[in-house]
Amino acid sequence: MSLVNPVNYKIRIEPDLQRFKFWGKVEILAEAKGPTKEIRLNVLSLAVLRCSVSEDGVNKEARFLVDPQKEELVIFLPHEVSGLVSVLIDYAGEISDNMAGFYKSKYVLGRKESYIAVTQFQESDARRAFPCFDHPSRKATFDLELVIPAELVAISNQPVLKEENLNEQRKLVKFVQTPKMSTYLLFFAVGMFEFMEKTNKTLLRVATTPGKVKQGTFSLDFARKCLDFCEQYYGIKYPLPKLDLIAIADFAAGAMENWGAITFRENLVLHDPDTTSRAGEERICTVIAHEIIHQWFGNLVTPADWKFLWLNESFATYFGYRLADHYYPDWDVWGRFLYTETETALDRDALWENFPIEIPGGEHVVINVSTAPIIYSKGGSLLRAIEGYIGEENFKEGLRRYLKEYEYACASSHDLWEAFGQASDIPVSNIMKSWVEQPGFPIVEVERDSNQLILKQERFTYLPGKSAQKWRIPISVRIFFDNGGVKTLKALLEKGSMAIELEPGVTAYKINHAARGFYIVKYADRENLEQLAGLVKQKSLSPEDRWGIQRDLYALVKRGDISLDYYLSFLNNYSKENDFLPLMSIATNLHHAYLVVGEAKGERIEAVGRKIFENALSLIGCEPKPEEKRSISMLRDELLWMAAMFGSKEAQNFGEAKFSALLKGEKIAPDITKSIMKIGAFYGNERTFEWFDEKLRSSQSEHERINILEALGCFPEKGLIERAQQYVLDNVPERNKFVPVRIMAGNRGAVPLMWEWYVNSISRFEQLHPVHYERVVAAIVPVCGLGKEEEVREFITQYIEEKGKAKQVLKLSLERLEVNSLMRKNNK
């Protein structure tokens, strides 16, 4: 059968926001590349009422078949057709509450509950709203009409073309035709929206439910900067006449790049000066930048298949930080990039339960806690490495070539490598194939032999196993001389091993200088490691290099190559550390060790952490300062909580005093509110719980609500933990249930109670959005399954066989449990 592709969709939808149903008509103009007797469309959870084929202006009824298993609608044509063909479909559906397809989102105005209806189609949920060719490569134009109550507002990708009053109660809203685009990018919403707008070359608007639009000023200003940067850097104007930033209360993801109508969780677009911390403000910027970059990477140029999805998400991830750094260079966003993206990706990619960035076979990709660190974070980290290797100008020129050649079309990884190669005269494709077409990453073991460095590579995994994989690794070595001189060497490790010649007088060397490379380093030469330790102590190394050394050491602890005791001793060299990147990584590693081997080594972990964190707090202070670096403010919030959890009296006293002020209705700095609430819970009681409950019910700020939900996971006493668990199930909105669960799973007091709670409440958790259910599983299994590994393994194996839910994430979580179990065994 020949391939049939869409040309245009004419869609008319009439929603009922009282009964939460909708009726639709879609006319699809398609082109058959050769003779065909049927058209296969995607459809899910829709009642198809009638199908017809238009011939010479006459609609003829057509037989059809819906296959729920394949999520397909097959329309049988009256006779064989080639070339253009037009099919018309009448259908009906429900406006769901599952945050996918066409769904409802609740908001409260005064004491009255109201709803808006919105869409979320990525990755393949457009089929829940209208029958379509639901694949990113099947691009078409869209003409959308909505029949809605006269008092409501409709939003879509394009501006309104015209409105017609049908009667006193209903009106018809027609939108300008979209550019050629994929189904997952179509968007429409109906409800009571308020707007704040700014017009320059492009109409920019922030849309919110009533009473919140004033919180859109910050985002509106930054969105304008994002558009200006992208148009200048990519050399292509933003192609639509308007761009909306739409705040939605009930939203499964963080944001979605619908072309011309970007949707966000409220706390990722609304900025409340009273509750938004500087960390929250920076997060707003990077998310807005990420989604606006998608207007070029993903919307203008779309992956040719699911296997190339990383082309969307890696670029948006990398440039989200790049754009924030362009306008706010004092924010030190690259430290956050390495901690949030690169460190996360390395930890995920060190598992055998894995896949390459470019998924073979073009299988459908679901973004979740298993796939996102590879597609977003590893991909973004590799782009940073490519830019460092070919140079900033060549990188920029390559991107311009790529976007211009494939605008309004689809592209593959090879197309990108070719563009970079043409711009730089460097065979980028030869290097990058090994990074995107195979899973995992290498460990580079280095040893000094007189005046040579001998480098060897193999695949790095936490658990034992054999692999013949090899990578082409750009190597950067920082060389330190006995006369105080410093030099950087570059090489390309193409095979299993290589030698690098050293000049006389070398006293120390640091592999993977500036942390551009995506690999782990193991120094077989302990003498060199001790020399590096001295440079760390003196802070003679950059924050990136100080971070990389201890990060690699902790990876080797988890793998079993070195002991936790050695790592803890090495941390003595960080006693004067006050930089965000190394300290945040140390805090994460010590927290992990505390959970995994706390019974055997808890006191030593507490003592090491307490010393480092108290020293850092003495350097930066416990109170935020208006003029300080943003990264310091973000670091303080984490250090206060970690120091208090590890028994610091100074942090405890400061936290309790500040929390007492909150209880009295006094304001404290938003930059420390999260840590203060967590400390309040950690040392709290029933009265504390009641205060959180009252505050959560009355708060109008999603930033504040998230802080409270995190604090609910920090009670250490069994009775309050069990109360918090039930509270999560009964009172926390579906969109946010995973937030306190994730914190509880990292609370040593709650860990023994979590697995049984999960098993007993599994039917409730299964009702969550799949991404949120997977976050719950990924939080609980790896740590809370320790000590009951066989029981957990048997339960999950049977669960996968019977239900198949969250299969990928459950398997990943079981491997993480095995890694943690091995680490516990090795460090008794």
Coordinates of N, CA and C in Angstrom, one line a residue, residues 172-299:
L172 N -18.6 31.4 17.2 CA -17.6 30.6 16.4 C -16.3 31.4 16.3
V173 N -15.2 30.8 16.7 CA -13.9 31.4 16.6 C -13.1 30.7 15.6
K174 N -12.6 31.5 14.6 CA -11.8 30.9 13.5 C -10.4 31.5 13.6
F175 N -9.4 30.6 13.4 CA -8.0 31.0 13.6 C -7.3 31.0 12.2
V176 N -6.3 31.9 12.1 CA -5.4 31.9 10.9 C -4.8 30.5 10.7
Q177 N -4.6 30.1 9.5 CA -4.0 28.8 9.2 C -2.6 28.8 9.7
T178 N -2.2 27.6 10.2 CA -0.9 27.4 10.7 C 0.1 27.2 9.6
P179 N 1.4 27.3 9.9 CA 2.4 26.8 8.9 C 2.3 25.3 8.9
K180 N 3.1 24.7 8.0 CA 3.2 23.3 7.9 C 3.9 22.8 9.1
M181 N 3.2 21.9 9.9 CA 3.8 21.5 11.2 C 3.3 20.1 11.6
S182 N 3.9 19.5 12.6 CA 3.5 18.2 13.1 C 2.2 18.3 14.0
T183 N 1.5 17.2 14.1 CA 0.3 17.2 14.9 C 0.6 17.5 16.4
Y184 N 1.7 17.1 16.9 CA 1.9 17.3 18.4 C 2.1 18.8 18.7
L185 N 2.3 19.6 17.7 CA 2.5 21.1 18.0 C 1.2 21.9 17.9
L186 N 0.1 21.2 17.5 CA -1.2 21.9 17.5 C -1.7 22.2 18.9
F187 N -2.3 23.3 19.2 CA -2.8 23.7 20.5 C -4.1 24.4 20.4
F188 N -5.0 24.2 21.4 CA -6.1 25.1 21.5 C -6.6 25.0 23.0
A189 N -7.2 26.1 23.4 CA -7.7 26.2 24.8 C -8.9 27.1 24.8
V190 N -9.8 26.8 25.8 CA -11.0 27.5 26.0 C -11.2 27.8 27.5
G191 N -11.5 29.0 27.8 CA -11.8 29.4 29.2 C -11.8 30.8 29.5
M192 N -11.8 31.2 30.7 CA -11.7 32.6 31.2 C -10.2 32.9 31.3
F193 N -9.6 33.5 30.3 CA -8.2 33.9 30.3 C -8.1 35.4 30.4
E194 N -7.0 35.9 31.1 CA -6.6 37.3 31.1 C -5.3 37.3 30.4
F195 N -5.0 38.5 29.8 CA -3.8 38.6 29.0 C -3.0 39.9 29.4
M196 N -1.7 39.7 29.4 CA -0.7 40.8 29.4 C 0.1 40.7 28.1
E197 N 0.2 41.8 27.4 CA 0.9 41.7 26.1 C 1.9 42.8 25.9
K198 N 2.8 42.5 24.9 CA 3.8 43.5 24.5 C 4.0 43.3 23.0
T199 N 4.0 44.3 22.3 CA 4.1 44.2 20.8 C 5.4 44.9 20.3
N200 N 6.2 44.2 19.6 CA 7.3 44.8 18.9 C 7.2 44.3 17.4
K201 N 8.1 43.5 17.0 CA 7.9 42.8 15.7 C 6.9 41.7 15.8
T202 N 6.8 41.1 17.0 CA 5.9 39.9 17.2 C 5.0 40.3 18.4
L203 N 3.8 39.9 18.4 CA 2.9 40.1 19.5 C 3.2 39.0 20.5
L204 N 3.6 39.5 21.7 CA 3.9 38.6 22.9 C 2.8 38.7 23.9
R205 N 2.3 37.6 24.4 CA 1.3 37.6 25.5 C 1.6 36.6 26.5
V206 N 1.2 37.0 27.8 CA 1.1 36.0 28.8 C -0.4 35.8 29.1
A207 N -0.8 34.6 29.1 CA -2.2 34.3 29.4 C -2.3 33.5 30.7
T208 N -3.3 33.9 31.6 CA -3.5 33.2 32.9 C -5.0 33.1 33.1
T209 N -5.3 32.3 34.1 CA -6.7 32.3 34.6 C -6.8 33.6 35.4
P210 N -8.1 34.0 35.8 CA -8.3 35.3 36.4 C -7.5 35.6 37.6
G211 N -7.0 36.8 37.8 CA -6.3 37.2 39.0 C -4.8 37.0 39.0
K212 N -4.2 36.4 38.0 CA -2.8 36.1 38.1 C -1.9 36.8 37.0
V213 N -2.6 37.5 36.1 CA -1.8 38.0 35.0 C -0.7 39.0 35.3
K214 N -0.8 39.7 36.4 CA 0.2 40.6 36.8 C 1.6 39.9 37.1
Q215 N 1.5 38.6 37.4 CA 2.7 37.9 37.7 C 3.4 37.5 36.4
G216 N 3.0 37.9 35.3 CA 3.6 37.6 34.0 C 4.6 38.6 33.5
T217 N 4.8 39.7 34.2 CA 5.7 40.8 33.7 C 7.1 40.3 33.4
F218 N 7.7 39.6 34.4 CA 9.0 39.1 34.3 C 9.2 38.2 33.1
S219 N 8.3 37.3 32.9 CA 8.4 36.3 31.8 C 8.2 37.0 30.5
L220 N 7.3 37.9 30.4 CA 7.0 38.6 29.2 C 8.3 39.4 28.7
D221 N 9.0 40.0 29.6 CA 10.2 40.7 29.3 C 11.3 39.8 28.8
F222 N 11.4 38.6 29.5 CA 12.5 37.7 29.2 C 12.2 37.0 27.8
A223 N 10.9 36.7 27.6 CA 10.5 36.1 26.3 C 10.9 37.0 25.1
R224 N 10.8 38.3 25.3 CA 11.2 39.2 24.2 C 12.7 39.1 24.0
K225 N 13.5 39.0 25.0 CA 14.9 38.8 24.9 C 15.3 37.5 24.2
C226 N 14.5 36.4 24.5 CA 14.7 35.1 23.9 C 14.5 35.2 22.4
L227 N 13.4 35.8 22.0 CA 13.1 35.9 20.5 C 14.2 36.7 19.8
D228 N 14.7 37.8 20.4 CA 15.7 38.6 19.8 C 17.0 37.8 19.7
F229 N 17.4 37.1 20.7 CA 18.6 36.2 20.6 C 18.5 35.2 19.5
C230 N 17.4 34.4 19.5 CA 17.2 33.4 18.6 C 17.2 33.9 17.1
E231 N 16.5 34.9 16.9 CA 16.5 35.5 15.5 C 17.9 35.9 15.1
Q232 N 18.7 36.5 16.0 CA 20.0 37.0 15.6 C 21.0 35.8 15.5
Y233 N 20.9 34.8 16.4 CA 21.9 33.7 16.4 C 21.6 32.7 15.3
Y234 N 20.4 32.4 15.1 CA 20.0 31.4 14.1 C 19.9 32.0 12.7
G235 N 19.8 33.3 12.6 CA 19.7 33.9 11.3 C 18.3 33.7 10.6
I236 N 17.3 33.3 11.3 CA 16.0 33.1 10.8 C 14.9 33.8 11.7
K237 N 14.1 34.6 11.1 CA 13.1 35.3 11.9 C 12.0 34.3 12.4
Y238 N 11.5 34.7 13.6 CA 10.4 33.9 14.1 C 9.2 34.0 13.2
P239 N 8.7 32.9 12.7 CA 7.8 32.9 11.5 C 6.3 33.2 11.8
L240 N 5.9 33.2 13.1 CA 4.5 33.4 13.4 C 4.3 34.9 13.8
P241 N 3.0 35.4 13.7 CA 2.8 36.8 14.1 C 2.6 37.0 15.6
K242 N 2.5 35.9 16.4 CA 2.3 36.0 17.8 C 2.9 34.9 18.5
L243 N 3.2 35.1 19.8 CA 3.7 34.0 20.7 C 3.1 34.2 22.1
D244 N 2.3 33.2 22.5 CA 1.7 33.2 23.8 C 2.4 32.3 24.8
L245 N 2.5 32.8 26.1 CA 3.0 32.0 27.2 C 1.8 31.8 28.1
I246 N 1.4 30.5 28.2 CA 0.1 30.2 28.8 C 0.3 29.4 30.1
A247 N -0.2 30.0 31.2 CA 0.0 29.3 32.5 C -1.2 28.4 32.8
I248 N -0.9 27.2 33.1 CA -1.9 26.1 33.4 C -1.7 25.5 34.7
A249 N -2.7 25.4 35.5 CA -2.5 24.9 36.9 C -2.2 23.4 36.8
D250 N -3.1 22.6 36.1 CA -2.9 21.2 36.0 C -2.2 20.8 34.8
F251 N -0.9 20.5 34.9 CA 0.0 20.3 33.8 C 1.0 19.2 34.2
A252 N 1.1 18.2 33.3 CA 1.9 17.0 33.7 C 3.4 17.3 33.6
A253 N 3.8 18.0 32.5 CA 5.2 18.3 32.3 C 5.6 19.6 32.9
G254 N 6.8 20.1 32.5 CA 7.1 21.5 33.0 C 6.6 22.5 32.0
A255 N 6.7 22.2 30.7 CA 6.2 23.2 29.7 C 6.1 22.4 28.4
M256 N 5.5 23.0 27.4 CA 5.3 22.4 26.1 C 5.4 23.5 25.0
E257 N 6.2 23.2 23.9 CA 6.5 24.1 22.9 C 5.5 24.3 21.8
N258 N 4.2 24.1 22.0 CA 3.3 24.3 20.9 C 3.6 25.6 20.1
W259 N 3.6 25.5 18.8 CA 4.1 26.6 18.0 C 3.2 27.8 18.2
G260 N 3.8 28.9 18.7 CA 3.0 30.1 18.9 C 2.1 30.1 20.2
A261 N 2.1 29.0 20.9 CA 1.2 29.0 22.1 C 1.9 28.0 23.1
I262 N 2.9 28.5 23.8 CA 3.7 27.7 24.7 C 2.9 27.6 26.0
T263 N 2.8 26.3 26.6 CA 2.1 26.1 27.8 C 3.1 25.8 28.9
F264 N 2.8 26.2 30.2 CA 3.7 26.0 31.3 C 2.9 25.6 32.6
R265 N 3.6 24.9 33.4 CA 3.1 24.9 34.8 C 3.2 26.3 35.4
E266 N 2.3 26.7 36.3 CA 2.2 28.0 36.7 C 3.5 28.5 37.3
N267 N 4.2 27.7 38.1 CA 5.4 28.1 38.8 C 6.6 28.3 37.8
L268 N 6.4 27.9 36.6 CA 7.5 28.0 35.6 C 7.3 29.1 34.6
V269 N 6.3 30.0 34.9 CA 6.1 31.1 34.0 C 5.6 32.4 34.9
L270 N 4.9 32.1 36.0 CA 4.5 33.2 36.8 C 5.5 33.5 37.9
H271 N 5.8 34.8 38.0 CA 6.8 35.3 39.0 C 6.1 36.1 40.0
D272 N 6.1 35.6 41.3 CA 5.5 36.3 42.4 C 6.7 36.9 43.3
P273 N 6.9 38.2 43.4 CA 8.0 38.7 44.1 C 8.0 38.3 45.6
D274 N 6.9 37.9 46.1 CA 6.8 37.5 47.5 C 7.2 36.1 47.8
T275 N 7.1 35.2 46.8 CA 7.3 33.8 47.0 C 8.3 33.2 46.0
T276 N 8.6 33.9 44.9 CA 9.6 33.3 43.9 C 11.0 33.6 44.4
S277 N 11.8 32.5 44.6 CA 13.2 32.7 45.0 C 14.0 33.0 43.7
R278 N 15.3 33.3 43.9 CA 16.1 33.6 42.8 C 16.4 32.3 42.0
A279 N 16.4 31.1 42.7 CA 16.4 29.8 42.0 C 15.2 29.6 41.1
G280 N 14.0 30.0 41.7 CA 12.8 29.9 40.9 C 12.8 30.8 39.7
E281 N 13.3 32.0 39.9 CA 13.4 33.0 38.8 C 14.3 32.5 37.7
E282 N 15.5 31.9 38.1 CA 16.4 31.3 37.1 C 15.7 30.2 36.3
R283 N 15.0 29.3 37.1 CA 14.3 28.2 36.5 C 13.3 28.7 35.4
I284 N 12.6 29.8 35.8 CA 11.6 30.3 34.8 C 12.4 30.7 33.5
C285 N 13.5 31.4 33.7 CA 14.3 31.8 32.5 C 14.7 30.6 31.6
T286 N 15.3 29.6 32.2 CA 15.8 28.5 31.4 C 14.7 27.7 30.8
V287 N 13.5 27.6 31.4 CA 12.4 26.9 30.8 C 11.8 27.7 29.7
I288 N 11.6 29.0 29.9 CA 11.1 29.8 28.8 C 12.1 29.8 27.6
A289 N 13.3 29.9 27.9 CA 14.3 29.9 26.8 C 14.3 28.5 26.1
H290 N 14.2 27.4 26.8 CA 14.1 26.1 26.3 C 12.9 26.0 25.3
E291 N 11.8 26.5 25.7 CA 10.6 26.3 24.9 C 10.6 27.3 23.7
I292 N 11.2 28.4 23.8 CA 11.3 29.4 22.7 C 12.3 28.8 21.7
I293 N 13.4 28.2 22.1 CA 14.3 27.6 21.2 C 13.7 26.5 20.4
H294 N 12.7 25.8 21.0 CA 12.0 24.8 20.3 C 11.2 25.4 19.0
Q295 N 10.9 26.6 19.1 CA 10.2 27.2 17.9 C 11.0 27.1 16.6
W296 N 12.3 26.9 16.8 CA 13.2 26.7 15.7 C 13.6 25.2 15.7
F297 N 14.1 24.7 16.8 CA 14.5 23.3 16.9 C 13.4 22.4 17.3
G298 N 12.7 21.8 16.4 CA 11.5 21.0 16.7 C 10.3 21.4 15.9
N299 N 10.0 22.8 15.9 CA 8.9 23.3 15.2 C 9.2 23.6 13.8

